[in-house]
Amino acid sequence: MSDRTDLINAFIDRAGWSAARCTFLAGDASNRRYFRLIGENDNAVLMDAPPEKGEDIRPFVRIAEYLTGLGLSAPKVLAEDEATGFLLLEDLGDALFARVLETEQGLENSLYSTATDLLAELHGHAPPDNLDPYDPLLMTELAALAFDWYAFAATGEKAPDARRKFRDTFQPLLSDNTTETVLIQRDYHAENLLWLPDRNGTARVGLLDFQDAMIGHRAYDLVSLLQDARRDVAPSTESTMLTRYIETTRQEDDAFRTAYHLLGTQRNLRILGVFTRLCVRDG
């Protein structure tokens, strides 16, 4: 038995869940792992985020408490140990949007309209203090990962001139069109949203994987939702939800659509670069 396993068992025991059955639930692109604790009367989720591997549970706790304070359905924190990197969380179930829509495609409008309304509601509140900005410089550098990794993997040649021209063109466009100050979760998509039909209103959307939240433009999470790299959203759904958000929040139509498409370009270039790097460098 590893030292980490011993620490997990000790944390579970201190949290009062020693009698529960522990099953592996999921991993992600970070060093975090998730386990489900199956108790006699209830379940919980254990997040294992090793500090020695650069993980920190504090951002998750902070954003979870902010979101639940607004009446939204982030997992409640049941127990925590910052030193060892463990969280025990409310189990919101397995009904990910992506999973639900595999078998019930007719629910796409209901799920996406509720998730869009959640963003409109969230963006009406002041964000937490001291979050880092997702600013044009950072966004440009992250988008340029596509030139660093994908272009090289596709052609076998580095493209420093193309990268420089992209940076010099794209960053001013972002500066002119995408500066705003709302909380963005940054991975707001069908693999990170749960459908909770027994709850009411926007609380029917369960929120996951928001620990990397920053301050940015209000179109960013809408792009994540509607231009999902992991599932094809119907073009009619994208168009309807984009208009729904604009009208609900009374945005200036042309300006918001410009920001939306710029951020779509940025996000998809970043994804292209990040996942090529994961494949080529990290295996």
XYZ file of C-alpha atoms in Angstrom:
283
model
C 0.000 0.000 0.000
C 1.441 3.422 -0.998
C 1.938 6.364 1.322
C -0.710 8.262 -0.677
C -3.212 5.465 -0.150
C -2.509 5.566 3.582
C -3.154 9.319 3.583
C -6.417 8.849 1.660
C -7.631 6.235 4.103
C -6.722 8.431 7.082
C -8.596 11.400 5.583
C -11.669 9.283 4.863
C -11.591 7.985 8.424
C -11.331 11.494 9.914
C -14.232 12.649 7.724
C -16.430 9.868 9.124
C -16.648 7.823 5.926
C -14.457 4.857 6.863
C -17.332 2.420 6.324
C -17.904 3.596 2.738
C -16.775 1.670 -0.330
C -14.248 3.652 -2.383
C -14.274 3.363 -6.200
C -12.208 5.254 -8.781
C -14.314 7.850 -10.564
C -12.122 9.853 -12.945
C -8.856 11.605 -13.629
C -8.277 14.724 -15.702
C -5.508 16.538 -17.590
C -4.003 17.644 -14.270
C -2.614 15.521 -11.432
C -6.015 15.390 -9.718
C -7.927 12.143 -9.234
C -11.511 11.596 -8.129
C -13.067 8.728 -6.183
C -16.665 8.005 -5.215
C -17.374 6.999 -1.642
C -20.486 4.830 -1.515
C -22.059 4.885 1.917
C -25.061 3.129 3.332
C -27.324 6.161 2.956
C -25.409 8.625 0.792
C -22.448 9.072 -1.535
C -19.620 11.601 -1.637
C -16.743 12.428 -3.972
C -13.123 12.477 -2.876
C -10.757 14.816 -4.740
C -7.109 13.803 -4.503
C -4.938 16.796 -5.447
C -1.321 16.120 -4.373
C 0.461 19.336 -3.308
C 3.830 17.794 -4.150
C 2.678 17.621 -7.778
C 1.708 21.292 -7.862
C -1.981 20.913 -6.975
C -3.770 23.291 -4.597
C -7.297 22.716 -3.300
C -7.788 26.300 -2.081
C -8.988 27.781 -5.419
C -11.617 25.056 -5.747
C -12.891 25.640 -2.207
C -12.991 29.390 -2.697
C -14.903 29.306 -5.990
C -17.229 26.526 -4.796
C -18.216 28.597 -1.773
C -18.746 31.665 -3.973
C -20.983 29.757 -6.407
C -23.044 28.004 -3.754
C -23.425 31.373 -2.020
C -25.213 32.566 -5.156
C -27.574 29.592 -5.017
C -25.830 27.722 -7.842
C -25.116 23.991 -7.792
C -21.405 23.636 -7.189
C -20.515 20.689 -4.937
C -20.641 21.541 -1.253
C -17.366 20.972 0.591
C -17.943 18.339 3.288
C -14.364 18.035 4.570
C -10.929 19.298 3.548
C -7.252 18.857 4.308
C -5.166 21.515 2.620
C -1.821 20.079 3.735
C -2.386 16.702 2.088
C -4.571 17.939 -0.789
C -7.846 16.150 -0.105
C -11.422 17.355 -0.443
C -14.614 15.495 0.333
C -17.411 16.872 -1.815
C -21.134 16.552 -2.284
C -21.846 13.951 -4.972
C -23.944 15.577 -7.691
C -24.266 12.349 -9.668
C -23.251 11.187 -13.138
C -25.728 12.961 -15.427
C -23.198 14.953 -17.427
C -24.746 16.985 -20.225
C -22.708 15.008 -22.754
C -23.924 11.692 -21.337
C -27.565 12.757 -21.102
C -27.590 14.016 -24.675
C -26.190 10.764 -26.051
C -29.544 9.135 -25.316
C -31.917 12.111 -25.109
C -31.021 14.496 -27.905
C -34.398 16.163 -27.601
C -33.234 17.719 -24.335
C -30.501 19.774 -25.988
C -32.528 22.991 -26.010
C -33.569 22.606 -22.361
C -30.075 21.852 -21.135
C -28.340 24.547 -23.154
C -30.913 27.233 -22.429
C -30.576 26.585 -18.686
C -26.769 26.654 -18.902
C -26.949 29.902 -20.900
C -29.310 31.448 -18.357
C -26.914 30.424 -15.581
C -24.140 32.443 -17.222
C -26.413 35.456 -17.592
C -27.318 35.174 -13.905
C -23.723 34.650 -12.753
C -22.447 37.602 -14.758
C -24.883 39.872 -12.963
C -22.873 39.436 -9.744
C -19.545 40.981 -8.797
C -16.784 38.342 -9.034
C -14.666 37.315 -6.055
C -11.707 39.505 -5.215
C -8.124 38.752 -6.192
C -8.713 36.493 -9.188
C -6.108 36.766 -11.920
C -7.133 38.435 -15.185
C -7.461 36.407 -18.361
C -6.068 39.337 -20.277
C -5.165 39.824 -23.960
C -1.459 39.111 -23.404
C -2.105 35.792 -21.667
C -4.825 34.784 -24.119
C -2.542 35.505 -27.065
C 0.337 33.491 -25.614
C -1.975 30.545 -24.952
C -3.440 30.713 -28.461
C 0.086 30.778 -29.878
C 0.656 27.286 -28.461
C -0.941 26.106 -31.696
C 2.062 27.525 -33.552
C 4.523 26.100 -31.028
C 3.154 22.557 -31.020
C 0.510 21.824 -33.649
C 2.272 23.567 -36.531
C 5.516 21.783 -35.705
C 3.794 18.392 -35.320
C 1.971 18.858 -38.638
C 4.887 20.157 -40.713
C 8.056 19.169 -38.849
C 9.143 22.799 -38.912
C 8.953 25.548 -36.331
C 7.153 28.723 -37.373
C 8.579 31.632 -35.353
C 7.720 34.236 -37.994
C 4.112 33.072 -38.264
C 3.856 33.012 -34.481
C 5.190 36.560 -34.204
C 2.846 37.871 -36.901
C -0.093 36.162 -35.213
C 0.810 37.652 -31.831
C 1.269 41.150 -33.246
C -2.104 40.987 -34.997
C -4.218 39.066 -32.512
C -3.327 40.736 -29.231
C -4.501 44.211 -30.327
C -7.770 42.707 -31.568
C -8.348 41.138 -28.159
C -7.384 44.375 -26.398
C -9.877 46.359 -28.464
C -12.775 43.928 -28.190
C -12.610 41.530 -25.242
C -11.767 43.483 -22.106
C -14.334 42.939 -19.369
C -14.527 41.858 -15.749
C -16.739 38.912 -14.884
C -15.887 35.531 -13.416
C -15.108 32.976 -16.110
C -14.876 29.282 -15.246
C -12.848 28.541 -18.411
C -14.032 24.938 -18.880
C -17.771 25.445 -19.020
C -18.818 22.660 -21.392
C -20.882 19.485 -21.641
C -18.283 17.262 -19.947
C -18.202 19.529 -16.891
C -21.909 20.279 -16.475
C -24.381 17.977 -14.754
C -28.146 17.910 -15.293
C -30.028 17.999 -11.989
C -33.703 17.972 -13.031
C -35.015 17.713 -9.465
C -33.688 21.201 -8.668
C -35.160 24.497 -9.823
C -34.108 27.143 -12.322
C -30.401 27.530 -12.995
C -29.630 25.298 -9.988
C -30.507 22.430 -12.343
C -27.004 22.836 -13.788
C -24.340 21.174 -11.647
C -20.929 22.838 -11.923
C -17.571 21.034 -11.988
C -13.927 21.862 -12.721
C -14.031 25.584 -11.987
C -10.898 25.859 -9.862
C -9.017 27.666 -12.642
C -11.554 30.518 -12.706
C -10.254 33.947 -13.660
C -11.578 37.393 -14.532
C -12.353 37.817 -18.208
C -14.866 38.682 -20.884
C -18.451 37.453 -20.429
C -18.464 35.761 -23.846
C -15.700 33.313 -22.917
C -17.733 30.695 -21.062
C -20.510 30.976 -23.625
C -17.943 30.086 -26.292
C -16.798 27.133 -24.177
C -20.385 25.920 -23.985
C -21.477 26.470 -27.576
C -18.240 25.807 -29.510
C -17.477 22.655 -27.556
C -14.390 20.782 -28.740
C -15.757 17.563 -27.228
C -19.240 17.366 -28.732
C -20.922 18.913 -31.736
C -23.518 21.465 -30.693
C -26.191 21.950 -33.326
C -25.606 25.229 -35.242
C -29.211 26.189 -34.556
C -28.623 25.698 -30.823
C -25.511 27.836 -30.904
C -27.312 30.615 -32.759
C -30.366 30.501 -30.482
C -28.333 30.518 -27.262
C -26.031 33.281 -28.431
C -29.053 35.469 -29.179
C -30.689 34.409 -25.894
C -27.671 35.549 -23.873
C -27.348 38.845 -25.757
C -31.013 39.684 -25.245
C -31.138 38.542 -21.611
C -28.098 40.591 -20.610
C -28.852 43.483 -22.990
C -25.495 43.400 -24.729
C -24.739 45.489 -27.788
C -25.248 42.883 -30.501
C -22.370 43.539 -32.909
C -19.790 44.178 -30.205
C -20.700 41.026 -28.309
C -20.676 38.849 -31.420
C -17.244 40.231 -32.365
C -15.898 39.340 -28.920
C -17.578 35.938 -29.066
C -15.908 34.980 -32.355
C -12.504 36.333 -31.323
C -12.653 34.324 -28.122
C -13.766 31.277 -30.072
C -10.641 31.617 -32.210
C -8.480 32.040 -29.117
C -9.987 29.112 -27.243
C -9.815 26.662 -30.108
C -6.226 27.555 -30.970
C -5.299 27.063 -27.318
C -6.997 23.660 -27.227
C -5.215 22.647 -30.422
C -1.867 23.609 -28.932
C -2.440 22.179 -25.454
C -3.626 18.774 -26.607
C -0.906 18.481 -29.247
C 1.606 19.212 -26.478
C 0.004 16.569 -24.245
C 0.319 14.056 -27.071
C 3.799 14.947 -28.359
C 5.623 15.938 -25.183
C 3.743 14.167 -22.417
C 2.639 11.061 -24.251
